[in-house]
Short mmCIF file of C-alpha atoms and ligand atoms in Angstrom, two decimals:
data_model
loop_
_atom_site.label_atom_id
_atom_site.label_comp_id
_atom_site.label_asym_id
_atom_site.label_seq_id
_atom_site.Cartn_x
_atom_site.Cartn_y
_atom_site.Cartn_z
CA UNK A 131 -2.77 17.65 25.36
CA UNK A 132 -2.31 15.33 22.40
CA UNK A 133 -5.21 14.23 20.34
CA UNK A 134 -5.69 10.10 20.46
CA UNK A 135 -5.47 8.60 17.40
CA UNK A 136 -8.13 5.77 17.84
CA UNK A 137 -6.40 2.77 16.25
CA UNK A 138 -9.33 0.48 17.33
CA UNK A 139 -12.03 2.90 15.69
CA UNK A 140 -10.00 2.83 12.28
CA UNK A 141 -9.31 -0.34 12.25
CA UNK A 142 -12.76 -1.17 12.78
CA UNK A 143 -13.90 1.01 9.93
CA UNK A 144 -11.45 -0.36 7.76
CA UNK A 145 -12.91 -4.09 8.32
CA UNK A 146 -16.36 -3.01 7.96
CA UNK A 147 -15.18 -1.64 4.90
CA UNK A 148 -13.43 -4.61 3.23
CA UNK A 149 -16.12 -6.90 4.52
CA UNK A 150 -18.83 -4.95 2.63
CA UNK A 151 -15.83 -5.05 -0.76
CA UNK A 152 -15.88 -8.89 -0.06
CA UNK A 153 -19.55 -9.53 -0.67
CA UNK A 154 -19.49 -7.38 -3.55
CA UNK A 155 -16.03 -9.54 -4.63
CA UNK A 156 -18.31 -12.95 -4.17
CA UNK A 157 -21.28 -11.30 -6.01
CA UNK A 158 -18.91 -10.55 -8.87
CA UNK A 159 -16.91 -13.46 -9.64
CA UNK A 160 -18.79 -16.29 -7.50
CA UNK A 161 -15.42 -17.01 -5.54
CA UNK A 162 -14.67 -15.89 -1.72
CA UNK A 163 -11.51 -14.79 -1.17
CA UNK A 164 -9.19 -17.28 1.16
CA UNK A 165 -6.46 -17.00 3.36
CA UNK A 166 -4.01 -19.32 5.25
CA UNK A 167 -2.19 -19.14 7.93
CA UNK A 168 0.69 -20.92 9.06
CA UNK A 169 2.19 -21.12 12.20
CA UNK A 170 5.14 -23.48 13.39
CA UNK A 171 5.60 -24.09 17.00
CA UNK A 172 3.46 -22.79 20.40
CA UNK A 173 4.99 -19.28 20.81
CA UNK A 174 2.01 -18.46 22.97
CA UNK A 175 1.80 -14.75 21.70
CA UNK A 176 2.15 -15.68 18.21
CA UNK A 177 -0.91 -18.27 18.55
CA UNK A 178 -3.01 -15.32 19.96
CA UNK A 179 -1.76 -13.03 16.94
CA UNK A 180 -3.12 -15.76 14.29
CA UNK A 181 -6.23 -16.65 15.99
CA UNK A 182 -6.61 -13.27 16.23
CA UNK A 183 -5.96 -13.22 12.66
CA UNK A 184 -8.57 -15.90 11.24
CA UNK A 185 -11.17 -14.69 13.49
CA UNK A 186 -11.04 -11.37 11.91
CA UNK A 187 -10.85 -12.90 8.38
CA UNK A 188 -14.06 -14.75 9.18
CA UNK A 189 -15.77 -12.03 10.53
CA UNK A 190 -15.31 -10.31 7.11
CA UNK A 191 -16.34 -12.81 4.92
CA UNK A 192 -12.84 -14.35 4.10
CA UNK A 193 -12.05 -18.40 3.99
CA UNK A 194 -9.51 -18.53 6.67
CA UNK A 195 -7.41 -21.73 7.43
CA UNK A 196 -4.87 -22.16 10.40
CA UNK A 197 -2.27 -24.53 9.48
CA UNK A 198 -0.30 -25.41 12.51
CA UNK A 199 2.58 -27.25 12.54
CA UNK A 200 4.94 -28.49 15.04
CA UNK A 201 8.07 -27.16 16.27
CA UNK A 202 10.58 -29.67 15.40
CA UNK A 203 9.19 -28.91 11.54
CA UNK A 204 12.00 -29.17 8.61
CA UNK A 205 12.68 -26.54 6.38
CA UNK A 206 12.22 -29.05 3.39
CA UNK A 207 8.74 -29.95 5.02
CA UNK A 208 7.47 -26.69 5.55
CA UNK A 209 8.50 -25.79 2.25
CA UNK A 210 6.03 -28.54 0.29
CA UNK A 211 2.96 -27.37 2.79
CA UNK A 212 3.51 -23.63 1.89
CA UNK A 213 4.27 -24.87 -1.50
CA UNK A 214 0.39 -26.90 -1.62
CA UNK A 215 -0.97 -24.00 -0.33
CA UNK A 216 0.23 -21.95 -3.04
CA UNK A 217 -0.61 -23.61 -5.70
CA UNK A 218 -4.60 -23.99 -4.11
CA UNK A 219 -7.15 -21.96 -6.06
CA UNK A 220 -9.25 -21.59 -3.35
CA UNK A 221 -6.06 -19.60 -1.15
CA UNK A 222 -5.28 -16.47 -2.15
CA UNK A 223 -3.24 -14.99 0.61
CA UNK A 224 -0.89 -16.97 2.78
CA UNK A 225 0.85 -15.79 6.08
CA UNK A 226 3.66 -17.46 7.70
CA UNK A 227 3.52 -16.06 11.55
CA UNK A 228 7.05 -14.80 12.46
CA UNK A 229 9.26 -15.28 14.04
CA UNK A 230 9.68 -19.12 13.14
CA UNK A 231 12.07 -21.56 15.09
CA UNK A 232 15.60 -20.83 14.76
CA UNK A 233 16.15 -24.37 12.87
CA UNK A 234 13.91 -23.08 10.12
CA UNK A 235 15.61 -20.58 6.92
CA UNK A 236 13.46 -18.05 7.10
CA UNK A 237 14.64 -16.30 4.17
CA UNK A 238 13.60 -19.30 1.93
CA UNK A 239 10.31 -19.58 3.45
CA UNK A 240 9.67 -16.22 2.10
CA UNK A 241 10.51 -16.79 -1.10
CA UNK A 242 8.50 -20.07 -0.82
CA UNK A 243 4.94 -17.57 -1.06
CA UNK A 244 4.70 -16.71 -4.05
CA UNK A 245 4.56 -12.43 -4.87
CA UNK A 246 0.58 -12.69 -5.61
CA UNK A 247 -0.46 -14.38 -2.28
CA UNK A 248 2.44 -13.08 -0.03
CA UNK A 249 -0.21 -10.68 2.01
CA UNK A 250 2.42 -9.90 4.16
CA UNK A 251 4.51 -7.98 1.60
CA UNK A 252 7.47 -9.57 2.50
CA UNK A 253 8.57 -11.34 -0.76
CA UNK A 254 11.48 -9.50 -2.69
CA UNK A 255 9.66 -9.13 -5.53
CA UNK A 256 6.72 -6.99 -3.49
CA UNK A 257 9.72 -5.08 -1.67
CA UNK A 258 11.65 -4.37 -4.96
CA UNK A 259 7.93 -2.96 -6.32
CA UNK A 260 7.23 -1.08 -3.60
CA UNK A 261 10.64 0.95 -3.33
CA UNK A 262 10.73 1.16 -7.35
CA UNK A 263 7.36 2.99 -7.60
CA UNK A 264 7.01 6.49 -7.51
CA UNK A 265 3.79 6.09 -6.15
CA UNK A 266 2.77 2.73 -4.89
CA UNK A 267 -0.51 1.60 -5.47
CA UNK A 268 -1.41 -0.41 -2.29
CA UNK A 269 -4.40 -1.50 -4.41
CA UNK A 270 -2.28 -3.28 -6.99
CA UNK A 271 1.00 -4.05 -4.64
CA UNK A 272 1.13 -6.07 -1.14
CA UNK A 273 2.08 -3.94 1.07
CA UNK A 274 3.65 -5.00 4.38
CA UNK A 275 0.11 -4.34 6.91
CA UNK A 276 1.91 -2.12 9.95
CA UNK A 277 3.62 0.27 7.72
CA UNK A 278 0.25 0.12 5.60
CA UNK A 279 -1.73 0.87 8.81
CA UNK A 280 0.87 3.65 10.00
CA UNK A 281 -0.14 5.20 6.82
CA UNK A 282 -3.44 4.94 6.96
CA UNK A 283 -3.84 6.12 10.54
CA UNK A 284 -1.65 9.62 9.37
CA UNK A 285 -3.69 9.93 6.59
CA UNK A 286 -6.54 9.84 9.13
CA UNK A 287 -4.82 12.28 11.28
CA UNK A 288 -3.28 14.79 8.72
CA UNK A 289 -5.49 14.63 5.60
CA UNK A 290 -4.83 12.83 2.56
CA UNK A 291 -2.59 16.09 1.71
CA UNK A 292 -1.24 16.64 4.85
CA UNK A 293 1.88 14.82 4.91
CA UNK A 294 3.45 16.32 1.64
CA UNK A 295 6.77 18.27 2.52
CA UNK A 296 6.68 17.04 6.33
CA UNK A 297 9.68 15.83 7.93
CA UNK A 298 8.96 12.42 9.26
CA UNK A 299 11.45 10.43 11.87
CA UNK A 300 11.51 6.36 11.58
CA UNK A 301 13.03 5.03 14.73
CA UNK A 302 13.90 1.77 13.35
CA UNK A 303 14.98 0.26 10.28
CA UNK A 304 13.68 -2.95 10.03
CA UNK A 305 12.06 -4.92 7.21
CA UNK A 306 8.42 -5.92 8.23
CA UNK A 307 8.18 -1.63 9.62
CA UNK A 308 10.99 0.96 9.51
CA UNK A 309 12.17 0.15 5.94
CA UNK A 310 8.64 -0.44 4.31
CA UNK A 311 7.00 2.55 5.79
CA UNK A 312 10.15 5.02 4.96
CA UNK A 313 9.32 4.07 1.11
CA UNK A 314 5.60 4.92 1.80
CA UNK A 315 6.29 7.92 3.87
CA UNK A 316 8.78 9.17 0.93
CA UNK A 317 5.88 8.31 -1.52
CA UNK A 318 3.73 10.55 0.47
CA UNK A 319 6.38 13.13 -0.09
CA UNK A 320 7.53 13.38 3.31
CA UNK A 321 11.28 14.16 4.60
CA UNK A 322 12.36 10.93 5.63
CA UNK A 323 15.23 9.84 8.27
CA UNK A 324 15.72 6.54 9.56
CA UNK A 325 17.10 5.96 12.69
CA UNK A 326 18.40 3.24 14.23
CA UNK A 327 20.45 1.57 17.05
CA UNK A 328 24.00 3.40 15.91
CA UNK A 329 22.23 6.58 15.40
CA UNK A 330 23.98 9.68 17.21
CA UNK A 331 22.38 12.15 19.20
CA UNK A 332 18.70 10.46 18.58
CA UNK A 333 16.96 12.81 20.89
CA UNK A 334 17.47 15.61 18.81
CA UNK A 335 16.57 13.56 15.68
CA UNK A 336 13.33 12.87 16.80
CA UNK A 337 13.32 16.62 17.46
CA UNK A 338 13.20 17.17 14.19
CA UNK A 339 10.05 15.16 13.33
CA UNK A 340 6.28 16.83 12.40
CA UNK A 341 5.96 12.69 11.99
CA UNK A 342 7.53 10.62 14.53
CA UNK A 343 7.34 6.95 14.50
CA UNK A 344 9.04 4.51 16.92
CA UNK A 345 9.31 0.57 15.80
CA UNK A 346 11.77 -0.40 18.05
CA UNK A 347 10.82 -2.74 20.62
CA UNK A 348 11.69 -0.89 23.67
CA UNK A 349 9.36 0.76 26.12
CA UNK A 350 9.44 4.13 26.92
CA UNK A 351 12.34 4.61 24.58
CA UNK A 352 11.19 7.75 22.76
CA UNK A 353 10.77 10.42 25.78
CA UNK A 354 8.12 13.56 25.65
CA UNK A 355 11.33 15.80 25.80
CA UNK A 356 12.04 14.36 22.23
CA UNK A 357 8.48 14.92 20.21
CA UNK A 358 8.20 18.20 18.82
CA UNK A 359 5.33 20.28 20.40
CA UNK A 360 2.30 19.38 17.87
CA UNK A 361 3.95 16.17 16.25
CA UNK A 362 1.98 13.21 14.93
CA UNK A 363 3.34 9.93 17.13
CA UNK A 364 3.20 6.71 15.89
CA UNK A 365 3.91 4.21 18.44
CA UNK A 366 4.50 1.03 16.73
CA UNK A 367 6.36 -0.81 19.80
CA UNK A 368 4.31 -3.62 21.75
CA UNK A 369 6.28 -4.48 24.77
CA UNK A 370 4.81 -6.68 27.83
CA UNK A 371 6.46 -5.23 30.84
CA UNK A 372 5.78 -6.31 34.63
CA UNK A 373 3.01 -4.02 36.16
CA UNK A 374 2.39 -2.54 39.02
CA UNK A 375 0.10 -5.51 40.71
CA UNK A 376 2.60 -8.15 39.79
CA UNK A 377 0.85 -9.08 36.88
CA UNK A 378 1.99 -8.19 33.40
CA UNK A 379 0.47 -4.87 31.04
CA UNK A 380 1.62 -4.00 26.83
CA UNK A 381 3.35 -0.68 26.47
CA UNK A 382 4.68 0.64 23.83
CA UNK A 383 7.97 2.42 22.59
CA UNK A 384 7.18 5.67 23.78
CA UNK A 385 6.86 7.50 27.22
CA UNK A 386 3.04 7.96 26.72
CA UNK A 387 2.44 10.14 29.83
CA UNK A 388 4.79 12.56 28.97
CA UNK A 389 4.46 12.37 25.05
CA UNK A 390 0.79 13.34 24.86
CA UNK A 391 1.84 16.43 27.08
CA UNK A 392 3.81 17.83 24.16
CA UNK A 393 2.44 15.55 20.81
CA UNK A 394 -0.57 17.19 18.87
CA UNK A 395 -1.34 13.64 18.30
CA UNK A 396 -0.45 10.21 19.34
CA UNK A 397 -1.74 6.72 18.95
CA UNK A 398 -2.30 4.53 22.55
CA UNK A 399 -0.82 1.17 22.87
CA UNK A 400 -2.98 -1.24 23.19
CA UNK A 401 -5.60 0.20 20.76
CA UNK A 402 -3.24 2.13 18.06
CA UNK A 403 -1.17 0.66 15.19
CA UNK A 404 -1.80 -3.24 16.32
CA UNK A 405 -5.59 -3.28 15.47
CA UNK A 406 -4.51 -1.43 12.14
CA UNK A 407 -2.13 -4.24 11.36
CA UNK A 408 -4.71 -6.84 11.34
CA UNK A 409 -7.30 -4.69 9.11
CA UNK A 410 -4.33 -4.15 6.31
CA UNK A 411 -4.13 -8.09 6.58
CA UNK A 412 -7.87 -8.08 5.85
CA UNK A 413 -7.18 -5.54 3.21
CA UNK A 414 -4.49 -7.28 1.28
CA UNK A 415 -6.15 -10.76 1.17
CA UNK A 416 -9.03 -8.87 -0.41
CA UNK A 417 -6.11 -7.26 -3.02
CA UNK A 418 -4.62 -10.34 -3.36
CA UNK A 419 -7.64 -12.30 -4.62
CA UNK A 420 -8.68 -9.73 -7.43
CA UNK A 421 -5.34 -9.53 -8.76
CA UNK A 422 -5.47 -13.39 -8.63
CA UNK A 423 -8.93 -13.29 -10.39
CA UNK A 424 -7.33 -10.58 -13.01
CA UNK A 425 -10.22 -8.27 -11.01
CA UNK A 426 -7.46 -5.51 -10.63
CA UNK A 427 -7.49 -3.01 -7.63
P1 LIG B 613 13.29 -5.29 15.20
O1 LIG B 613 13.34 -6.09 13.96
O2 LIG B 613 13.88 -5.83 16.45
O3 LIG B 613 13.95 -3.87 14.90
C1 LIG B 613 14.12 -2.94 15.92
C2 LIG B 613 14.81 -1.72 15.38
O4 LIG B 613 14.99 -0.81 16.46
C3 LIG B 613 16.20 -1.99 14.80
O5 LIG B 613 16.36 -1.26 13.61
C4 LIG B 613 17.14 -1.48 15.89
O6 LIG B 613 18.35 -0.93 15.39
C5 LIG B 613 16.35 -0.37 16.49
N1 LIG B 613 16.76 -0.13 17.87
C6 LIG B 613 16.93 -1.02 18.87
N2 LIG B 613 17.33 -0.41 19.99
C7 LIG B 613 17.43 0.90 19.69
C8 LIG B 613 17.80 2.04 20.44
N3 LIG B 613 18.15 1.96 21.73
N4 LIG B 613 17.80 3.22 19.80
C9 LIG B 613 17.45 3.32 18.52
N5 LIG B 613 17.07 2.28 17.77
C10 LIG B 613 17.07 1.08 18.35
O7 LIG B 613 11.80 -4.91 15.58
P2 LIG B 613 10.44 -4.82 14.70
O8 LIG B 613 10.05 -6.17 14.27
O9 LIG B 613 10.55 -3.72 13.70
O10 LIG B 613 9.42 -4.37 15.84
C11 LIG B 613 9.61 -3.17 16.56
C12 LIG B 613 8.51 -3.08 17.62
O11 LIG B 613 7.26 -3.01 16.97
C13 LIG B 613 8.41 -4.28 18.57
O12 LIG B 613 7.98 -3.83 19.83
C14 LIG B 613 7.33 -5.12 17.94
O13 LIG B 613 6.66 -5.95 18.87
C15 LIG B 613 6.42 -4.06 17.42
N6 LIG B 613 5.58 -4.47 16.27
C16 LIG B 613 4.27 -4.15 16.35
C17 LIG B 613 3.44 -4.45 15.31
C18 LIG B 613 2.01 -4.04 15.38
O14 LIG B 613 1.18 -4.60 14.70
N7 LIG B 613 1.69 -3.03 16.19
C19 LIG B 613 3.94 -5.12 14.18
C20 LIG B 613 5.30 -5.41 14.12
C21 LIG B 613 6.12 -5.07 15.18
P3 LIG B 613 19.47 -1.82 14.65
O15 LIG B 613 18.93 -2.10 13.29
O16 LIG B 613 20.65 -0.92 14.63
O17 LIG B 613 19.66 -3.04 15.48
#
């Protein structure tokens, strides 16, 4: 039986970590980190992901603002708020919740946060660095936060050496998970494939994988038969299916029930790479503001 991989224990450390690195930030340089967050529109799980979000940054000492801003929004218009935001003193990192509205160009709302505050890693410039370096310094780059928790939680597992020459499996490819975390994962010097929608024979992939990771967005996709007896599972999927009482429960991309039978160890969903996500965010505000203050790593 598979080992759990207790997301909500990390995470937890890694909070009470950056929250104890905050008060030694404001002892320092007599400035408290601050982070914004912007959401357009009442996408009822995204508002529970950002309050989420600026509750945790409170409760570790960061300045959080929620910006919210109505659906109908115009590009143009949500470009000048980002844009005030950005050029605040007091805001060092600044989220824009995804997905936004369809009317909205996403792509130019990224480039709207500028490298330095983009705490979500998604600006070019922070994806160019962190393909480019050889080894990337999550203390000196943003780092998208649910590839950067993935990481974290196999360090956990495997030991900081423990991933060097394995062969890791991405289901997934895209650009907030799969892509990010296969240039951490080849950092790490891991073996990495990444599969995807038009990948043949998947199954026997995954077979493959001492790391297996699934960030696709469909439950149960990844079957026990396909984890290698001993593997480390990420499940990265958070899919609300209908449960058995008529109600509603989160699963993730991977047949937990039969995985853990064959995994040597596998992270739950609720409770594994989500909490994770939301500590990185804590983590890179906390980056963001000592690069900003010239503070370094
Ligand atoms: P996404 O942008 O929709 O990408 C899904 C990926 O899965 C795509 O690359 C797609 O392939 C691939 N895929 C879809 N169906 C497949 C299949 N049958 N076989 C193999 N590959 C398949 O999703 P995402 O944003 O990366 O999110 C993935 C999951 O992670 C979702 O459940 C999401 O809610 C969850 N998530 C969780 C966190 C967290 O904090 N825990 C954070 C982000 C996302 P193609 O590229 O070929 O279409």
């Amino acid at each position: 039986m598979a080992r759990l991989i207790d997301g909500k224990a990390a995470a937890l450390a890694l909070r009470t970590e950056v929250a104890r690195a905050v008060e030694g930030f404001v002892a320092e340089r007599g400035l408290r980190p601050g982070l914004a967050v912007v959401i357009v529109g009442d996408h009822p799980a995204s508002r529970a992901y950002v309050r989420t979000k600026t509750r945790m940054a409170e409760a570790a000492g960061i300045a959080a603002r929620l910006i919210e801003l109505p659906a109908d929004i115009q590009t143009a218009a949500l470009l000048e708020r980002i844009g005030e935001l950005d050029a605040d003193p007091a805001v060092h990192g600044i989220l824009v919740q995804l997905p936004l509205p369809e009317t909205i160009d996403e792509a130019q709302v990224l480039l709207a946060v500028s490298p330095k505050k983009d705490v979500d890693g998604f600006h070019p410039a922070n994806v160019g660095a962190l393909f480019s370096a050889t080894r990337p310094d999550p203390d000196r780059l943003l780092v998208p936060c649910t590839p950067l928790g993935c990481l974290h939680l196999l360090r956990q597992t495997l030991g900081a050496e423990g991933l060097r020459g394995q062969e890791a499996v991405i289901v997934g490819r895209s650009n907030i998970v799969g892509k990010p975390l296969a240039a951490l994962l080849l950092a790490a010097d891991c073996t990495v494939t990444v599969a995807h929608s038009r990948t043949r024979d998947l199954a026997d992939v995954c077979r493959r994988a001492d790391i297996l990771v699934a960030a696709v967005g469909r439950p149960g996709l990844v079957r026990g038969s396909w984890v290698k007896p001993g593997a480390a599972v990420i499940d990265v999927g958070i899919n609300r299916i209908e449960a058995e009482d008529g109600g509603s429960r989160l699963v993730g991309d991977v047949a937990f029930a039969e995985a853990e039978q064959v995994a040597g160890a596998i992270t739950p969903v609720p409770g594994g790479v989500g909490p994770m996500t939301v500590a990185c965010l804590m983590r890179n505000t906390l980056t963001a503001a000592r690069l900003q203050s010239g503070a370094g790593g």
